[in-house]
mmCIF file of C-alpha atoms in Angstrom:
data_model
loop_
_atom_site.group_PDB
_atom_site.id
_atom_site.type_symbol
_atom_site.label_atom_id
_atom_site.label_comp_id
_atom_site.label_asym_id
_atom_site.label_seq_id
_atom_site.Cartn_x
_atom_site.Cartn_y
_atom_site.Cartn_z
ATOM 1 C CA MET A 7 1.005 -5.424 -31.890
ATOM 2 C CA ASN A 8 3.913 -7.050 -30.067
ATOM 3 C CA GLN A 9 7.002 -4.946 -29.602
ATOM 4 C CA ASN A 10 10.518 -6.248 -30.283
ATOM 5 C CA PHE A 11 12.801 -6.362 -27.240
ATOM 6 C CA THR A 12 16.543 -6.813 -26.859
ATOM 7 C CA ASN A 13 17.218 -7.505 -23.193
ATOM 8 C CA THR A 14 15.389 -4.641 -21.443
ATOM 9 C CA CYS A 15 15.328 -2.217 -24.400
ATOM 10 C CA ILE A 16 12.827 -1.958 -27.219
ATOM 11 C CA THR A 17 14.163 -1.879 -30.751
ATOM 12 C CA ASN A 18 11.322 0.275 -32.047
ATOM 13 C CA GLN A 19 8.928 2.829 -30.620
ATOM 14 C CA LEU A 20 5.983 1.566 -28.589
ATOM 15 C CA GLU A 21 2.763 1.663 -30.568
ATOM 16 C CA PRO A 22 -0.597 2.762 -29.110
ATOM 17 C CA SER A 23 -2.804 0.009 -27.740
ATOM 18 C CA ALA A 24 -5.935 -0.334 -25.633
ATOM 19 C CA ARG A 25 -3.840 -1.423 -22.639
ATOM 20 C CA PHE A 26 -1.727 1.720 -22.738
ATOM 21 C CA VAL A 27 -4.823 3.912 -22.985
ATOM 22 C CA ALA A 28 -6.494 2.043 -20.126
ATOM 23 C CA SER A 29 -3.351 2.384 -18.002
ATOM 24 C CA ALA A 30 -3.213 6.134 -18.599
ATOM 25 C CA VAL A 31 -6.899 6.460 -17.672
ATOM 26 C CA VAL A 32 -6.635 4.342 -14.510
ATOM 27 C CA TYR A 33 -3.478 6.064 -13.287
ATOM 28 C CA GLY A 34 -5.077 9.419 -14.065
ATOM 29 C CA LEU A 35 -8.220 8.587 -12.083
ATOM 30 C CA VAL A 36 -6.173 7.306 -9.147
ATOM 31 C CA LEU A 37 -4.172 10.540 -9.235
ATOM 32 C CA VAL A 38 -7.269 12.755 -9.373
ATOM 33 C CA ILE A 39 -9.045 10.852 -6.591
ATOM 34 C CA GLY A 40 -6.172 9.586 -4.466
ATOM 35 C CA LEU A 41 -4.092 12.765 -4.255
ATOM 36 C CA PRO A 42 -6.738 15.066 -2.700
ATOM 37 C CA LEU A 43 -8.281 12.229 -0.677
ATOM 38 C CA ASN A 44 -5.012 11.271 0.991
ATOM 39 C CA THR A 45 -3.929 14.889 1.388
ATOM 40 C CA VAL A 46 -7.134 15.676 3.285
ATOM 41 C CA SER A 47 -6.879 12.435 5.280
ATOM 42 C CA LEU A 48 -3.302 13.184 6.305
ATOM 43 C CA TRP A 49 -4.257 16.725 7.304
ATOM 44 C CA ILE A 50 -7.198 15.503 9.412
ATOM 45 C CA LEU A 51 -5.104 12.789 11.055
ATOM 46 C CA LEU A 52 -2.338 15.214 12.007
ATOM 47 C CA ARG A 53 -4.681 18.021 13.054
ATOM 48 C CA SER A 54 -7.262 16.016 14.989
ATOM 49 C CA HIS A 55 -5.251 13.059 16.265
ATOM 50 C CA GLY A 56 -1.581 13.912 15.949
ATOM 51 C CA LEU A 57 0.862 11.140 16.830
ATOM 52 C CA ARG A 58 -0.545 10.461 20.291
ATOM 53 C CA SER A 59 -1.557 6.825 19.782
ATOM 54 C CA PRO A 60 -0.085 3.821 17.934
ATOM 55 C CA CYS A 61 -3.060 3.553 15.610
ATOM 56 C CA ALA A 62 -2.818 7.217 14.641
ATOM 57 C CA VAL A 63 0.924 6.859 13.984
ATOM 58 C CA LEU A 64 0.351 3.871 11.695
ATOM 59 C CA MET A 65 -2.424 5.639 9.823
ATOM 60 C CA VAL A 66 -0.372 8.797 9.334
ATOM 61 C CA ASN A 67 2.377 6.691 7.788
ATOM 62 C CA LEU A 68 -0.116 4.810 5.606
ATOM 63 C CA ALA A 69 -1.586 8.110 4.417
ATOM 64 C CA ALA A 70 1.911 9.452 3.717
ATOM 65 C CA SER A 71 2.760 6.301 1.751
ATOM 66 C CA ASP A 72 -0.427 6.582 -0.308
ATOM 67 C CA LEU A 73 0.195 10.277 -0.885
ATOM 68 C CA LEU A 74 3.705 9.591 -2.184
ATOM 69 C CA LEU A 75 2.320 6.872 -4.433
ATOM 70 C CA ALA A 76 -0.202 9.334 -5.860
ATOM 71 C CA LEU A 77 2.559 11.903 -6.402
ATOM 72 C CA SER A 78 4.484 9.364 -8.494
ATOM 73 C CA LEU A 79 1.574 8.817 -10.883
ATOM 74 C CA PRO A 80 1.820 11.926 -13.127
ATOM 75 C CA LEU A 81 4.932 10.433 -14.742
ATOM 76 C CA ARG A 82 3.074 7.186 -15.427
ATOM 77 C CA VAL A 83 0.102 9.053 -16.863
ATOM 78 C CA TYR A 84 2.410 11.017 -19.171
ATOM 79 C CA PHE A 85 4.291 7.911 -20.298
ATOM 80 C CA TYR A 86 1.213 5.825 -21.077
ATOM 81 C CA ALA A 87 -0.548 8.756 -22.749
ATOM 82 C CA THR A 88 2.396 9.665 -25.011
ATOM 83 C CA LEU A 89 4.456 6.426 -25.016
ATOM 84 C CA GLN A 90 7.550 8.592 -24.647
ATOM 85 C CA TRP A 91 10.053 9.091 -21.837
ATOM 86 C CA PRO A 92 12.296 12.140 -22.294
ATOM 87 C CA LEU A 93 13.667 12.256 -18.727
ATOM 88 C CA GLY A 94 16.399 9.620 -18.907
ATOM 89 C CA ALA A 95 17.211 6.379 -17.116
ATOM 90 C CA VAL A 96 17.870 7.898 -13.681
ATOM 91 C CA SER A 97 14.437 9.510 -13.383
ATOM 92 C CA CYS A 98 12.783 6.399 -14.800
ATOM 93 C CA ALA A 99 14.446 4.090 -12.264
ATOM 94 C CA GLY A 100 13.593 6.538 -9.492
ATOM 95 C CA ALA A 101 9.934 6.744 -10.526
ATOM 96 C CA ILE A 102 9.650 2.953 -10.716
ATOM 97 C CA MET A 103 11.180 2.453 -7.285
ATOM 98 C CA LEU A 104 9.157 5.250 -5.667
ATOM 99 C CA PHE A 105 6.015 3.467 -6.827
ATOM 100 C CA ARG A 106 7.243 0.053 -5.636
ATOM 101 C CA ILE A 107 8.423 1.348 -2.257
ATOM 102 C CA ASN A 108 5.049 2.895 -1.566
ATOM 103 C CA ILE A 109 3.141 -0.232 -2.614
ATOM 104 C CA ARG A 110 5.318 -2.301 -0.272
ATOM 105 C CA THR A 111 5.157 0.085 2.689
ATOM 106 C CA SER A 112 1.409 0.472 2.223
ATOM 107 C CA SER A 113 0.869 -3.290 2.474
ATOM 108 C CA ILE A 114 3.013 -3.432 5.630
ATOM 109 C CA PHE A 115 1.257 -0.513 7.337
ATOM 110 C CA ILE A 116 -2.168 -2.014 6.565
ATOM 111 C CA THR A 117 -1.022 -5.261 8.186
ATOM 112 C CA LEU A 118 0.357 -3.441 11.231
ATOM 113 C CA ILE A 119 -2.976 -1.648 11.635
ATOM 114 C CA SER A 120 -4.776 -5.001 11.589
ATOM 115 C CA LEU A 121 -2.391 -6.392 14.200
ATOM 116 C CA ASP A 122 -2.777 -3.296 16.367
ATOM 117 C CA ARG A 123 -6.582 -3.505 16.257
ATOM 118 C CA MET A 124 -6.557 -7.226 16.995
ATOM 119 C CA VAL A 125 -4.158 -6.947 19.936
ATOM 120 C CA ALA A 126 -6.095 -3.982 21.352
ATOM 121 C CA LEU A 127 -9.295 -6.017 21.318
ATOM 122 C CA VAL A 128 -7.971 -9.412 22.430
ATOM 123 C CA PHE A 129 -5.356 -8.214 24.954
ATOM 124 C CA PRO A 130 -6.550 -4.725 25.960
ATOM 125 C CA LEU A 131 -4.574 -4.527 29.205
ATOM 126 C CA ARG A 132 -1.514 -6.681 28.582
ATOM 127 C CA SER A 133 -0.806 -4.915 25.285
ATOM 128 C CA ARG A 134 -0.788 -1.366 26.630
ATOM 129 C CA SER A 135 2.935 -1.383 27.399
ATOM 130 C CA LEU A 136 3.673 -2.521 23.848
ATOM 131 C CA ARG A 137 1.063 -0.441 22.045
ATOM 132 C CA THR A 138 2.617 2.986 22.532
ATOM 133 C CA SER A 139 3.223 5.860 20.160
ATOM 134 C CA ALA A 140 6.967 5.465 20.624
ATOM 135 C CA CYS A 141 6.878 1.797 19.587
ATOM 136 C CA ALA A 142 4.701 2.625 16.592
ATOM 137 C CA LEU A 143 7.040 5.425 15.499
ATOM 138 C CA LYS A 144 10.060 3.141 15.765
ATOM 139 C CA SER A 145 8.273 0.402 13.814
ATOM 140 C CA CYS A 146 7.271 2.793 11.030
ATOM 141 C CA ALA A 147 10.764 4.272 10.828
ATOM 142 C CA LEU A 148 12.194 0.758 10.602
ATOM 143 C CA VAL A 149 9.780 -0.120 7.787
ATOM 144 C CA TRP A 150 10.719 2.957 5.743
ATOM 145 C CA ILE A 151 14.459 2.463 6.285
ATOM 146 C CA LEU A 152 14.516 -1.268 5.529
ATOM 147 C CA ILE A 153 12.294 -1.055 2.446
ATOM 148 C CA THR A 154 14.333 1.858 1.083
ATOM 149 C CA ILE A 155 17.679 0.130 1.703
ATOM 150 C CA LEU A 156 16.473 -3.147 0.188
ATOM 151 C CA SER A 157 15.251 -1.230 -2.869
ATOM 152 C CA ILE A 158 18.637 0.366 -3.631
ATOM 153 C CA PRO A 159 20.140 -2.683 -5.427
ATOM 154 C CA GLU A 160 16.918 -3.054 -7.411
ATOM 155 C CA THR A 161 17.049 0.613 -8.409
ATOM 156 C CA LEU A 162 20.669 0.346 -9.537
ATOM 157 C CA LYS A 163 19.864 -2.767 -11.554
ATOM 158 C CA ILE A 164 16.950 -1.071 -13.322
ATOM 159 C CA HIS A 165 19.087 1.988 -14.069
ATOM 160 C CA GLY A 166 21.887 -0.176 -15.432
ATOM 161 C CA SER A 167 19.450 -2.008 -17.684
ATOM 162 C CA LEU A 168 17.916 1.169 -19.098
ATOM 163 C CA LYS A 169 20.813 3.616 -19.390
ATOM 164 C CA ASN A 170 21.925 2.431 -22.850
ATOM 165 C CA CYS A 171 18.471 2.143 -24.405
ATOM 166 C CA ALA A 172 17.952 4.065 -27.642
ATOM 167 C CA HIS A 173 14.177 3.945 -27.111
ATOM 168 C CA MET A 174 13.449 4.238 -23.393
ATOM 169 C CA PRO A 175 10.713 1.722 -22.431
ATOM 170 C CA CYS A 176 10.667 2.951 -18.812
ATOM 171 C CA PHE A 177 7.554 1.481 -17.138
ATOM 172 C CA GLU A 178 7.347 -1.134 -19.916
ATOM 173 C CA PHE A 179 10.929 -2.354 -19.622
ATOM 174 C CA GLN A 180 11.385 -6.085 -20.156
ATOM 175 C CA VAL A 181 13.120 -8.262 -17.577
ATOM 176 C CA GLN A 182 16.029 -10.102 -19.161
ATOM 177 C CA GLN A 183 15.362 -13.749 -19.945
ATOM 178 C CA ASN A 184 18.372 -14.905 -17.930
ATOM 179 C CA ALA A 185 17.584 -12.713 -14.924
ATOM 180 C CA SER A 186 16.985 -14.447 -11.598
ATOM 181 C CA GLN A 187 13.385 -14.692 -10.432
ATOM 182 C CA THR A 188 14.408 -14.959 -6.786
ATOM 183 C CA PRO A 189 13.633 -11.288 -5.920
ATOM 184 C CA SER A 190 10.142 -11.554 -7.437
ATOM 185 C CA ILE A 191 9.463 -14.835 -5.649
ATOM 186 C CA LEU A 192 10.646 -13.415 -2.317
ATOM 187 C CA GLN A 193 8.451 -10.351 -2.782
ATOM 188 C CA ALA A 194 5.452 -12.540 -3.624
ATOM 189 C CA LEU A 195 6.037 -14.768 -0.596
ATOM 190 C CA PHE A 196 6.345 -11.708 1.636
ATOM 191 C CA LEU A 197 3.013 -10.348 0.392
ATOM 192 C CA LEU A 198 1.417 -13.757 0.924
ATOM 193 C CA ILE A 199 2.691 -13.765 4.515
ATOM 194 C CA LEU A 200 1.131 -10.332 5.050
ATOM 195 C CA LEU A 201 -2.129 -11.637 3.586
ATOM 196 C CA VAL A 202 -2.101 -14.615 5.971
ATOM 197 C CA VAL A 203 -1.518 -12.260 8.915
ATOM 198 C CA ASN A 204 -4.516 -10.170 7.850
ATOM 199 C CA VAL A 205 -6.699 -13.265 7.428
ATOM 200 C CA VAL A 206 -5.745 -14.615 10.859
ATOM 201 C CA SER A 207 -6.302 -11.204 12.483
ATOM 202 C CA THR A 208 -9.736 -10.926 10.888
ATOM 203 C CA VAL A 209 -10.779 -14.418 12.002
ATOM 204 C CA VAL A 210 -9.550 -13.829 15.563
ATOM 205 C CA VAL A 211 -11.415 -10.527 15.857
ATOM 206 C CA VAL A 212 -14.665 -11.978 14.491
ATOM 207 C CA VAL A 213 -14.456 -14.919 16.909
ATOM 208 C CA VAL A 214 -13.684 -12.655 19.869
ATOM 209 C CA LEU A 215 -16.575 -10.325 19.066
ATOM 210 C CA GLN A 216 -18.937 -13.282 18.871
ATOM 211 C CA ARG A 217 -17.766 -14.942 22.077
ATOM 212 C CA ARG A 218 -16.993 -11.852 24.114
ATOM 213 C CA PRO A 219 -19.469 -9.086 23.327
ATOM 214 C CA ASN A 220 -17.994 -7.073 26.223
ATOM 215 C CA ALA A 221 -14.377 -7.611 25.163
ATOM 216 C CA GLY A 222 -11.973 -5.199 26.739
ATOM 217 C CA ALA A 223 -12.526 -2.788 29.598
ATOM 218 C CA THR A 224 -15.291 -0.986 27.724
ATOM 219 C CA LYS A 225 -18.361 -2.479 26.078
ATOM 220 C CA VAL A 226 -18.094 -2.817 22.327
ATOM 221 C CA ASN A 227 -20.961 -0.631 21.131
ATOM 222 C CA ASN A 228 -20.042 -0.487 17.485
ATOM 223 C CA LYS A 229 -19.032 -3.936 16.284
ATOM 224 C CA MET A 230 -19.742 -3.002 12.687
ATOM 225 C CA ASN A 231 -16.879 -0.509 12.596
ATOM 226 C CA VAL A 232 -14.523 -3.083 14.082
ATOM 227 C CA VAL A 233 -15.422 -5.644 11.433
ATOM 228 C CA LEU A 234 -15.367 -3.077 8.620
ATOM 229 C CA ILE A 235 -11.736 -2.200 9.357
ATOM 230 C CA PHE A 236 -10.698 -5.771 8.723
ATOM 231 C CA LEU A 237 -13.018 -6.170 5.752
ATOM 232 C CA VAL A 238 -11.463 -3.114 4.075
ATOM 233 C CA ASN A 239 -7.984 -4.474 4.797
ATOM 234 C CA MET A 240 -8.940 -7.862 3.348
ATOM 235 C CA LEU A 241 -10.506 -6.171 0.315
ATOM 236 C CA VAL A 242 -7.309 -4.231 -0.373
ATOM 237 C CA PHE A 243 -5.170 -7.353 -0.139
ATOM 238 C CA THR A 244 -7.393 -9.764 -2.074
ATOM 239 C CA VAL A 245 -8.421 -7.395 -4.879
ATOM 240 C CA PHE A 246 -5.311 -5.251 -5.345
ATOM 241 C CA PHE A 247 -2.314 -7.139 -3.923
ATOM 242 C CA LEU A 248 -3.159 -10.841 -4.291
ATOM 243 C CA PRO A 249 -3.533 -10.917 -8.126
ATOM 244 C CA PHE A 250 -0.235 -9.065 -8.501
ATOM 245 C CA THR A 251 1.408 -11.471 -6.036
ATOM 246 C CA LEU A 252 0.158 -14.603 -7.793
ATOM 247 C CA GLN A 253 1.314 -13.254 -11.144
ATOM 248 C CA LEU A 254 4.800 -12.684 -9.723
ATOM 249 C CA LEU A 255 4.921 -16.358 -8.762
ATOM 250 C CA ALA A 256 3.662 -17.510 -12.174
ATOM 251 C CA TYR A 257 5.668 -15.016 -14.240
ATOM 252 C CA LYS A 258 7.392 -16.656 -17.236
ATOM 253 C CA LYS A 259 8.923 -13.505 -18.814
ATOM 254 C CA ASP A 260 6.964 -13.876 -22.055
ATOM 255 C CA ASP A 261 5.004 -11.095 -23.738
ATOM 256 C CA PHE A 262 1.620 -12.204 -22.383
ATOM 257 C CA ASP A 263 2.817 -12.443 -18.780
ATOM 258 C CA ARG A 264 4.491 -9.053 -19.105
ATOM 259 C CA LYS A 265 1.230 -7.438 -20.201
ATOM 260 C CA VAL A 266 -0.736 -9.138 -17.426
ATOM 261 C CA LEU A 267 1.806 -8.073 -14.805
ATOM 262 C CA ARG A 268 1.765 -4.438 -15.988
ATOM 263 C CA SER A 269 -2.047 -4.442 -15.846
ATOM 264 C CA LEU A 270 -2.064 -5.851 -12.311
ATOM 265 C CA ILE A 271 0.502 -3.269 -11.196
ATOM 266 C CA CYS A 272 -1.888 -0.637 -12.502
ATOM 267 C CA LEU A 273 -4.719 -2.269 -10.538
ATOM 268 C CA ALA A 274 -2.594 -2.334 -7.366
ATOM 269 C CA SER A 275 -2.279 1.466 -7.464
ATOM 270 C CA VAL A 276 -6.032 1.819 -6.898
ATOM 271 C CA ASN A 277 -5.591 0.711 -3.274
ATOM 272 C CA CYS A 278 -4.543 4.227 -2.261
ATOM 273 C CA CYS A 279 -8.088 5.417 -3.000
ATOM 274 C CA LEU A 280 -9.626 2.895 -0.566
ATOM 275 C CA ASP A 281 -7.212 3.233 2.341
ATOM 276 C CA PRO A 282 -8.964 6.382 3.691
ATOM 277 C CA LEU A 283 -11.896 4.089 4.537
ATOM 278 C CA ILE A 284 -9.594 2.459 7.097
ATOM 279 C CA TYR A 285 -9.087 5.820 8.826
ATOM 280 C CA TYR A 286 -12.817 6.512 8.860
ATOM 281 C CA PHE A 287 -13.817 3.168 10.365
ATOM 282 C CA SER A 288 -10.847 3.000 12.737
ATOM 283 C CA LEU A 289 -11.389 6.394 14.318
ATOM 284 C CA ASP A 290 -14.859 7.065 15.693
ATOM 285 C CA SER A 291 -13.877 10.732 15.997
ATOM 286 C CA PHE A 292 -12.050 10.967 12.654
ATOM 287 C CA TRP A 293 -13.828 14.176 11.642
ATOM 288 C CA GLN A 294 -13.802 15.768 15.081
ATOM 289 C CA ASP A 295 -11.283 18.211 16.486
ATOM 290 C CA LYS A 296 -9.111 16.714 19.206
ATOM 291 C CA GLY A 297 -10.667 19.092 21.737
ATOM 292 C CA LYS A 298 -14.118 17.762 20.954
ATOM 293 C CA LYS A 299 -13.450 14.042 20.882
ATOM 294 C CA GLN A 300 -15.806 11.682 22.576
ATOM 295 C CA THR A 301 -14.270 10.062 25.637
ATOM 296 C CA ASP A 302 -17.006 7.711 26.723
ATOM 297 C CA ALA A 303 -18.341 5.880 23.675
ATOM 298 C CA GLY A 304 -16.971 3.641 20.999
ATOM 299 C CA THR A 305 -15.161 0.381 21.056
ATOM 300 C CA TYR A 306 -12.170 -0.250 23.224
ATOM 301 C CA SER A 307 -10.194 -1.204 20.177
ATOM 302 C CA LEU A 308 -11.203 1.951 18.340
ATOM 303 C CA SER A 309 -11.971 5.269 19.996
ATOM 304 C CA ARG A 310 -10.795 4.364 23.506
ATOM 305 C CA SER A 311 -7.543 2.853 22.344
ATOM 306 C CA MET A 312 -6.982 5.878 20.106
ATOM 307 C CA ASP A 313 -7.351 8.322 22.995
ATOM 308 C CA ARG A 314 -5.681 6.326 25.758
ATOM 309 C CA SER A 315 -2.831 4.379 24.101
#
């Protein structure tokens, strides 16, 4: 049954539907799987690899972003399971923006990992001065700061729209009909740019591996892992981010588009369960203690660049 909306507020209580149940189930599964998976991944990354290479720095930040996303999901599970929000507009706006910030930072860190792997393979020597832990730390800090600052006006706008609602719609709030679509379009275009960067990086790496089997200073002994990194990145973007992005561009603010967008946002959260595959394929010694790492095998763009950069 369609709900009645006045601006961003609902005029009557939300009624149970299959979409709400499915959302609660999906968010719950992502929480149950993603929280321990990313906690363990972050612990292994910090314990075994630390912040001694650019790739490790990027992956630690990606794991932290995914972990924060998972930590924001209990509120979504509660809301979609009960269709009630007793915590007020401030907590609702904060929960919405925490989720959005982590989706955005996650997509950026995945792209930076692709760029790092590509540059390490194509320009192994010339890139060493640029591919340092210090540069990676500065880049990650810049990403967190910029995304957070840019999200502040959005957070204030959401809070202002919800603070006078008699029935708090929270994660189901309706964008006002006269609201500008420019922010959504800019976000969609930004995600499309990140997708293009990932596609180009993947194509370049595949071509280089085909034409230069001995690319880099060390022979590439495990091409499959190299390719799998980019395939996982492409999978995350095409399955979880691209549908959401295209819907942002086509969004018409009607009831059907609103339901589709909410469903695709739910789908986008699943990406945090797949990101640990990136760590596994990127680090030949992911499960090994840093004192027991291999120093002679692996690809230049993977294990050698992890230990030397």
